[in-house]
XYZ file of C-alpha atoms in Angstrom:
496
model
C -60.708 113.556 34.153
C -58.186 112.918 31.358
C -56.569 116.345 31.788
C -55.846 117.786 35.187
C -53.848 120.554 36.805
C -51.977 118.076 39.003
C -51.509 114.341 38.628
C -50.439 112.495 41.746
C -49.130 108.963 41.223
C -49.807 106.877 44.324
C -52.227 107.237 47.231
C -50.005 106.331 50.173
C -48.898 108.694 52.912
C -47.033 111.047 50.599
C -49.548 111.181 47.723
C -52.654 111.344 49.873
C -51.167 114.033 52.130
C -50.170 116.118 49.126
C -53.706 115.796 47.732
C -55.179 116.922 51.058
C -53.138 120.122 51.164
C -53.720 120.955 47.497
C -57.454 120.148 47.434
C -58.737 123.495 48.837
C -56.982 125.329 45.979
C -59.757 124.379 43.570
C -57.262 123.046 41.036
C -58.141 119.799 39.279
C -56.257 117.026 41.014
C -56.163 113.482 39.654
C -54.807 110.696 41.857
C -53.754 107.548 40.010
C -53.511 104.389 42.156
C -52.439 101.055 40.672
C -54.313 99.093 43.369
C -57.906 98.973 44.531
C -59.649 99.868 47.764
C -59.540 97.258 50.462
C -63.015 96.071 51.447
C -63.985 94.157 54.603
C -63.352 90.423 54.340
C -63.182 87.315 56.477
C -59.373 87.501 56.332
C -58.984 90.963 57.936
C -58.337 89.586 61.441
C -57.181 86.100 60.460
C -53.477 85.720 61.396
C -53.073 82.578 59.309
C -54.370 84.318 56.206
C -52.182 87.351 56.784
C -48.924 85.911 58.084
C -48.872 82.333 56.816
C -50.727 82.605 53.521
C -49.706 86.168 52.636
C -53.307 86.797 51.539
C -52.810 90.545 50.934
C -49.261 90.453 49.547
C -48.921 90.954 45.785
C -47.701 88.169 43.583
C -44.403 89.749 42.573
C -40.723 88.996 42.915
C -37.688 91.239 42.872
C -34.098 90.226 42.362
C -31.407 90.837 44.979
C -27.804 91.821 44.319
C -26.815 88.177 43.866
C -29.511 87.491 41.302
C -31.793 85.602 43.694
C -35.526 86.249 43.544
C -37.475 87.216 46.658
C -40.934 88.504 47.599
C -40.561 92.097 48.853
C -43.768 92.263 50.891
C -44.931 95.668 49.657
C -48.651 96.368 49.267
C -50.516 97.952 46.373
C -53.890 99.353 47.349
C -55.580 102.665 48.061
C -53.647 104.030 51.019
C -50.565 102.020 50.101
C -48.432 100.380 52.788
C -50.077 102.520 55.461
C -53.146 100.262 55.320
C -50.987 97.631 57.029
C -48.555 99.775 59.023
C -48.081 99.833 62.766
C -49.355 103.435 62.918
C -46.302 104.660 64.875
C -46.160 108.327 63.873
C -42.897 109.499 65.431
C -40.975 112.638 64.564
C -37.376 112.355 63.501
C -35.258 113.666 66.349
C -33.617 117.058 65.884
C -30.211 115.363 65.831
C -31.263 113.271 62.817
C -31.131 116.397 60.647
C -27.475 117.043 61.514
C -24.387 115.179 60.334
C -23.165 112.718 62.952
C -20.965 109.722 63.419
C -22.298 106.173 63.806
C -20.479 102.908 64.415
C -20.878 102.059 60.733
C -19.917 105.437 59.281
C -21.042 109.023 58.886
C -24.648 110.103 58.528
C -24.619 113.143 56.161
C -27.540 115.002 57.734
C -30.198 116.958 55.868
C -30.178 120.111 53.749
C -32.842 121.527 56.115
C -32.915 121.710 59.886
C -35.559 120.221 62.161
C -36.915 123.706 62.901
C -37.800 124.214 59.235
C -40.063 121.147 59.306
C -41.514 121.516 62.797
C -44.716 123.314 61.747
C -45.354 120.650 59.129
C -44.837 117.905 61.722
C -47.413 119.634 63.884
C -49.890 119.844 60.946
C -49.256 116.200 60.037
C -50.025 115.095 63.611
C -53.296 116.978 63.404
C -54.168 115.493 59.996
C -53.510 111.945 61.268
C -55.099 112.401 64.709
C -51.922 111.362 66.475
C -52.231 110.255 70.100
C -49.199 110.991 72.243
C -47.549 113.066 74.948
C -44.461 115.290 74.625
C -43.192 115.143 78.229
C -42.069 111.523 78.634
C -39.192 111.073 76.190
C -36.022 113.143 76.732
C -35.153 112.830 73.022
C -38.523 114.302 71.914
C -37.695 117.399 69.820
C -39.404 120.751 70.483
C -43.122 120.909 69.656
C -44.996 124.111 68.882
C -48.174 122.446 70.230
C -49.463 119.368 71.973
C -50.529 116.154 70.297
C -54.194 116.288 69.217
C -55.127 113.470 71.587
C -53.682 111.844 74.715
C -51.699 108.603 74.270
C -53.303 105.224 73.792
C -53.260 103.730 77.316
C -51.047 100.862 78.331
C -52.833 97.579 78.953
C -52.292 96.299 82.527
C -49.430 93.942 81.656
C -47.697 96.680 79.626
C -48.129 99.134 82.496
C -46.351 96.610 84.693
C -43.647 96.216 82.046
C -43.171 99.993 81.988
C -42.455 99.985 85.707
C -40.075 97.054 85.386
C -38.113 98.847 82.634
C -37.965 102.029 84.721
C -36.387 100.065 87.555
C -33.563 99.002 85.236
C -32.713 102.652 84.584
C -34.592 103.110 81.272
C -36.964 105.905 80.361
C -39.985 104.285 78.677
C -42.407 106.607 76.931
C -45.664 106.351 75.012
C -45.506 105.620 71.282
C -47.240 108.400 69.236
C -49.926 106.415 67.477
C -52.490 106.981 64.749
C -55.134 104.596 66.092
C -58.689 104.987 67.303
C -58.332 102.104 69.697
C -62.041 101.731 70.531
C -63.044 101.640 66.895
C -60.268 99.193 66.057
C -61.067 96.743 68.828
C -64.818 96.918 68.112
C -64.069 94.999 64.923
C -61.896 92.308 66.516
C -59.555 91.878 69.483
C -56.201 92.100 67.702
C -53.237 94.383 67.416
C -52.992 96.531 64.315
C -49.454 95.763 63.097
C -49.699 94.120 59.623
C -53.495 93.785 59.841
C -55.390 95.565 57.026
C -57.460 98.544 58.048
C -60.932 98.073 56.611
C -62.817 99.448 59.642
C -61.357 102.951 59.801
C -59.753 102.411 63.196
C -56.211 103.009 61.914
C -55.289 106.519 60.899
C -53.806 105.691 57.527
C -53.481 107.577 54.243
C -56.882 106.551 52.942
C -58.791 107.010 56.201
C -57.419 110.494 56.931
C -55.672 112.465 54.184
C -57.345 110.915 51.147
C -60.802 111.077 52.674
C -60.259 114.748 53.399
C -59.021 115.415 49.865
C -61.999 113.665 48.256
C -64.431 115.920 50.085
C -63.516 118.428 47.365
C -65.233 118.010 43.994
C -62.044 119.002 42.147
C -60.255 115.858 43.374
C -60.624 112.495 41.602
C -59.203 109.109 42.458
C -58.803 106.444 39.792
C -57.990 102.940 40.981
C -56.515 100.115 38.939
C -54.517 102.800 37.177
C -50.991 101.427 36.719
C -48.695 104.141 35.396
C -46.224 102.689 32.879
C -44.028 105.729 32.194
C -43.754 109.484 32.408
C -43.696 111.530 29.228
C -41.476 114.588 28.723
C -41.539 117.363 26.173
C -38.512 118.492 24.170
C -38.119 121.339 26.686
C -37.681 118.814 29.494
C -41.032 119.271 31.199
C -42.971 116.197 32.304
C -46.057 116.611 30.175
C -48.052 113.548 31.142
C -48.213 109.879 32.069
C -49.076 106.683 30.259
C -51.556 104.477 32.133
C -51.937 100.821 31.236
C -55.133 100.275 29.302
C -56.257 103.925 29.650
C -53.938 105.938 27.431
C -52.253 109.209 28.237
C -53.163 111.651 30.989
C -51.735 115.181 30.825
C -51.106 117.840 33.466
C -48.788 120.816 33.888
C -47.615 119.424 37.245
C -46.797 115.794 38.143
C -46.164 114.446 41.646
C -44.623 111.014 42.045
C -45.521 109.125 45.249
C -45.257 105.449 44.361
C -42.708 104.532 47.075
C -38.938 104.385 47.274
C -38.651 101.457 44.866
C -41.574 101.963 42.485
C -40.963 105.682 42.057
C -37.377 104.837 41.050
C -38.651 102.186 38.642
C -40.953 104.709 36.910
C -38.176 107.282 36.570
C -35.746 104.740 35.145
C -38.290 103.181 32.791
C -39.176 106.633 31.430
C -35.758 107.107 29.828
C -35.801 108.778 26.395
C -33.393 110.402 23.951
C -33.103 113.532 26.060
C -32.867 111.598 29.337
C -31.094 108.339 28.374
C -30.495 107.237 31.991
C -34.005 107.985 33.161
C -35.911 111.077 34.250
C -34.588 113.333 37.016
C -31.306 111.458 36.768
C -28.637 113.761 35.356
C -26.911 113.297 38.714
C -26.957 109.508 38.349
C -28.516 109.396 41.829
C -31.949 107.920 40.999
C -32.136 104.509 42.633
C -28.953 104.990 44.660
C -28.631 105.360 48.453
C -31.382 102.840 49.146
C -31.860 102.397 52.884
C -33.931 99.955 54.922
C -33.841 100.010 58.699
C -31.814 97.373 60.536
C -34.513 95.655 62.630
C -34.893 92.691 64.935
C -37.785 91.152 66.820
C -36.851 90.526 70.470
C -39.070 88.336 72.641
C -38.850 88.526 76.444
C -40.365 85.362 77.939
C -41.208 84.328 81.463
C -42.458 80.702 81.733
C -44.675 81.555 84.744
C -46.015 84.974 83.662
C -48.641 85.394 80.933
C -48.951 88.477 78.787
C -52.692 89.068 78.474
C -52.314 92.105 76.208
C -54.283 92.372 72.982
C -52.465 95.189 71.198
C -49.363 95.943 73.333
C -47.820 98.579 71.015
C -47.929 101.575 73.367
C -44.425 101.722 74.789
C -40.991 102.694 73.458
C -37.717 103.984 74.756
C -34.907 106.026 73.194
C -32.255 105.878 75.917
C -29.765 104.686 73.254
C -31.001 106.803 70.374
C -28.502 109.657 70.461
C -25.761 108.135 72.613
C -25.540 105.099 74.838
C -23.184 106.597 77.412
C -19.547 105.775 78.055
C -18.620 107.139 74.690
C -20.828 104.745 72.724
C -22.262 106.158 69.482
C -26.019 106.270 68.647
C -27.666 102.837 68.544
C -31.382 103.329 67.800
C -34.974 103.038 68.933
C -36.799 100.316 70.849
C -40.600 100.013 70.616
C -43.141 97.297 71.229
C -44.257 95.116 68.344
C -47.915 94.434 67.937
C -48.697 91.454 70.142
C -47.327 88.246 68.638
C -49.813 85.365 68.845
C -49.393 81.617 68.414
C -50.420 81.584 64.721
C -48.093 84.516 63.958
C -45.136 82.881 65.669
C -45.822 79.499 64.049
C -45.973 81.056 60.602
C -42.609 82.770 61.060
C -40.692 79.960 62.778
C -42.289 76.653 61.754
C -42.813 75.803 65.424
C -45.725 73.454 66.106
C -48.886 75.379 66.881
C -49.186 74.392 70.590
C -45.533 75.264 71.258
C -45.838 78.607 69.430
C -48.974 79.435 71.416
C -47.274 78.529 74.698
C -44.380 80.889 73.932
C -46.512 83.723 72.524
C -48.835 83.728 75.543
C -45.805 84.366 77.750
C -43.850 86.782 75.574
C -43.482 90.569 75.514
C -42.508 91.461 72.001
C -40.080 94.250 71.076
C -38.938 95.872 67.857
C -35.298 97.031 67.843
C -34.531 99.524 65.052
C -31.217 101.061 64.033
C -30.196 103.488 61.286
C -29.074 102.252 57.885
C -26.626 104.716 56.320
C -26.782 105.943 52.718
C -24.463 104.201 50.252
C -24.462 105.044 46.560
C -23.905 101.370 45.697
C -27.025 100.316 47.633
C -29.474 100.751 44.800
C -32.542 99.919 42.747
C -32.133 99.141 39.071
C -34.430 97.776 36.358
C -33.589 95.145 33.696
C -36.483 94.898 31.270
C -39.434 94.356 33.609
C -37.312 92.891 36.430
C -36.730 95.073 39.491
C -33.338 94.536 41.146
C -32.785 95.704 44.704
C -29.127 95.424 45.733
C -29.342 96.481 49.382
C -25.992 97.060 51.050
C -26.870 96.788 54.709
C -24.779 99.113 56.909
C -24.252 100.000 60.568
C -25.023 96.438 61.671
C -22.561 96.616 64.558
C -24.680 99.352 66.118
C -27.794 97.250 65.741
C -26.143 94.276 67.397
C -25.098 96.536 70.278
C -28.666 97.838 70.612
C -30.122 94.315 70.734
C -27.516 93.268 73.287
C -28.361 96.181 75.566
C -32.086 95.479 75.234
C -31.543 91.853 76.180
C -29.540 92.893 79.234
C -32.288 95.233 80.428
C -34.984 92.634 79.859
C -33.135 90.082 81.955
C -32.759 92.754 84.672
C -36.517 93.321 84.393
C -37.174 89.710 85.341
C -37.310 87.792 82.058
C -35.073 84.691 82.179
C -35.498 83.922 78.464
C -34.827 86.538 75.773
C -34.766 85.607 72.088
C -34.043 87.726 69.052
C -34.381 87.358 65.302
C -33.331 89.935 62.665
C -35.668 90.924 59.846
C -34.439 90.182 56.347
C -35.124 91.724 52.937
C -38.475 89.901 52.718
C -39.767 92.125 55.534
C -39.568 95.733 54.277
C -38.603 97.980 57.157
C -39.135 101.510 55.915
C -37.571 101.559 52.442
C -36.236 105.012 51.586
C -33.561 107.182 50.045
C -33.561 106.498 46.293
C -34.260 110.069 45.118
C -32.466 111.957 47.846
C -33.082 115.566 48.747
C -30.217 118.044 48.496
C -29.073 121.469 47.397
C -26.435 120.278 44.939
C -28.065 118.999 41.695
C -25.000 116.869 40.967
C -25.445 114.893 44.180
C -29.218 114.805 44.670
C -32.491 114.329 42.829
C -34.860 116.847 44.412
C -34.462 120.187 46.187
C -35.590 121.011 49.707
C -39.231 121.325 48.589
C -39.175 117.911 46.843
C -39.002 119.470 43.355
C -36.878 117.659 40.775
C -33.668 119.506 39.916
C -34.032 118.397 36.298
C -37.761 118.929 35.689
C -39.290 121.902 37.486
C -42.864 120.570 37.186
C -42.025 117.184 38.718
C -42.238 116.630 42.483
C -41.431 113.475 44.416
C -43.282 113.174 47.756
C -42.583 109.752 49.215
C -39.805 108.046 51.184
C -37.525 108.254 48.134
C -36.441 111.784 49.084
C -35.274 111.040 52.638
C -31.543 111.859 52.848
C -31.155 109.602 55.880
C -33.217 106.806 57.378
C -32.797 107.922 61.024
C -33.948 105.186 63.413
C -37.663 105.765 63.852
C -40.678 105.059 61.639
C -40.665 107.451 58.639
C -44.423 107.892 57.965
C -44.878 111.156 59.844
C -41.762 112.661 58.237
C -43.074 111.684 54.774
C -46.379 113.387 55.590
C -44.611 116.526 56.881
C -42.497 116.758 53.713
C -45.629 116.328 51.545
C -47.297 119.179 53.436
C -44.225 121.337 52.924
C -44.122 120.498 49.207
C -47.855 121.235 48.880
C -47.490 124.684 50.428
C -44.604 125.405 48.076
C -46.665 124.336 45.058
C -49.534 126.634 46.102
C -47.150 129.547 46.632
C -45.106 129.121 43.472
C -47.281 127.293 40.936
C -50.822 128.310 41.818
C -50.178 131.945 42.786
C -50.308 133.226 39.208
């Protein structure tokens, strides 16, 4: 298919979800993915291969704001980063759509309200077979229906942890997860965080949305198809894309879903005489407002108590998400990490293997996550072929306060040793915000249906468009926005 009705660039959560909603229309849909499909290998459940050797990480380096090179840790394959994600499919809270004050500044809110996206959240949870319960978390926003499946059960040691946290005054709840736990564990007794999904046990973009889209004969996926630039006509429409080694592909509608950084790179590299600063960039907002969650790993250790859990990631709490009491501003979300093992800990700390195993066997592992606020000077740029990511971390005081409160509760819960370590730029924690959504074309890149202000036949359906990062995992929100954009395309572009 060299000519299509719709070209979608990228097969991650955004691109695959858009393909799934457009597929029943009968229009010719071509999905271009720069990577290949993951196939089962001996490394799939090997923590040394994954965490120490970086077996699945691409051989690429970006430049930070000081000119130093680093490995960003993104993945390029069918399904994108979701093939390795922790499968936490959590809705943004209703408050995340409203302007509000944080310790580090003002969050601007969204141009739409939570209620306008609720039906799409519900549809996304169905598409990704989310397992959860709506009644446990006081911050859970209104749902028009239940989760498709009940929550993944706590393992015995996590059930005990839940009780211990409750006794400290917290309100632990079940993490909404996209995991078929029986199918996952049948292929190896591991957690799913950072492990590649080649068995179908994780509900990722390839396993769910893309598979559903490809049931339709009008949908084609081409792998190894690295898009080099977008082409525009003199009238300003995006007329096609150039693919390395394959020439030009044309379509009357283009959807960009390559991720917050790579989508920006494509727009900037597609500059021409009519768009000298890049496509969709009359506002000078493309690449700006980059956000990446403030995150830390927190290990609660008891020298006499073993944690026999295999997967662990079934518990979270949001007691400090909207306000921490006593006038304290919002701090963020706490959820379990996938179970850290000796090889994982050794690869990240350089501890000797036996010592790392001793600690990991007695640790309960938490993921503390706080909102990063938009900043126009936090941005992605391109110099020749070199990607530069100058991330201006914000709201760190709130994150430190969140980690401090978590440590206090864990000590109250009976853990005498609590250690923490922040994630750095080598560990991408939900990159977003570089093509922000808004109603003012001078201050944003896309409108509320993810359509470019500058090019009416260009849509962007990945984390680029998120106006704020909130403080929960963004995958479900990306999927909901892609569903919303897809319905809009059908109603406005396919109705004729």
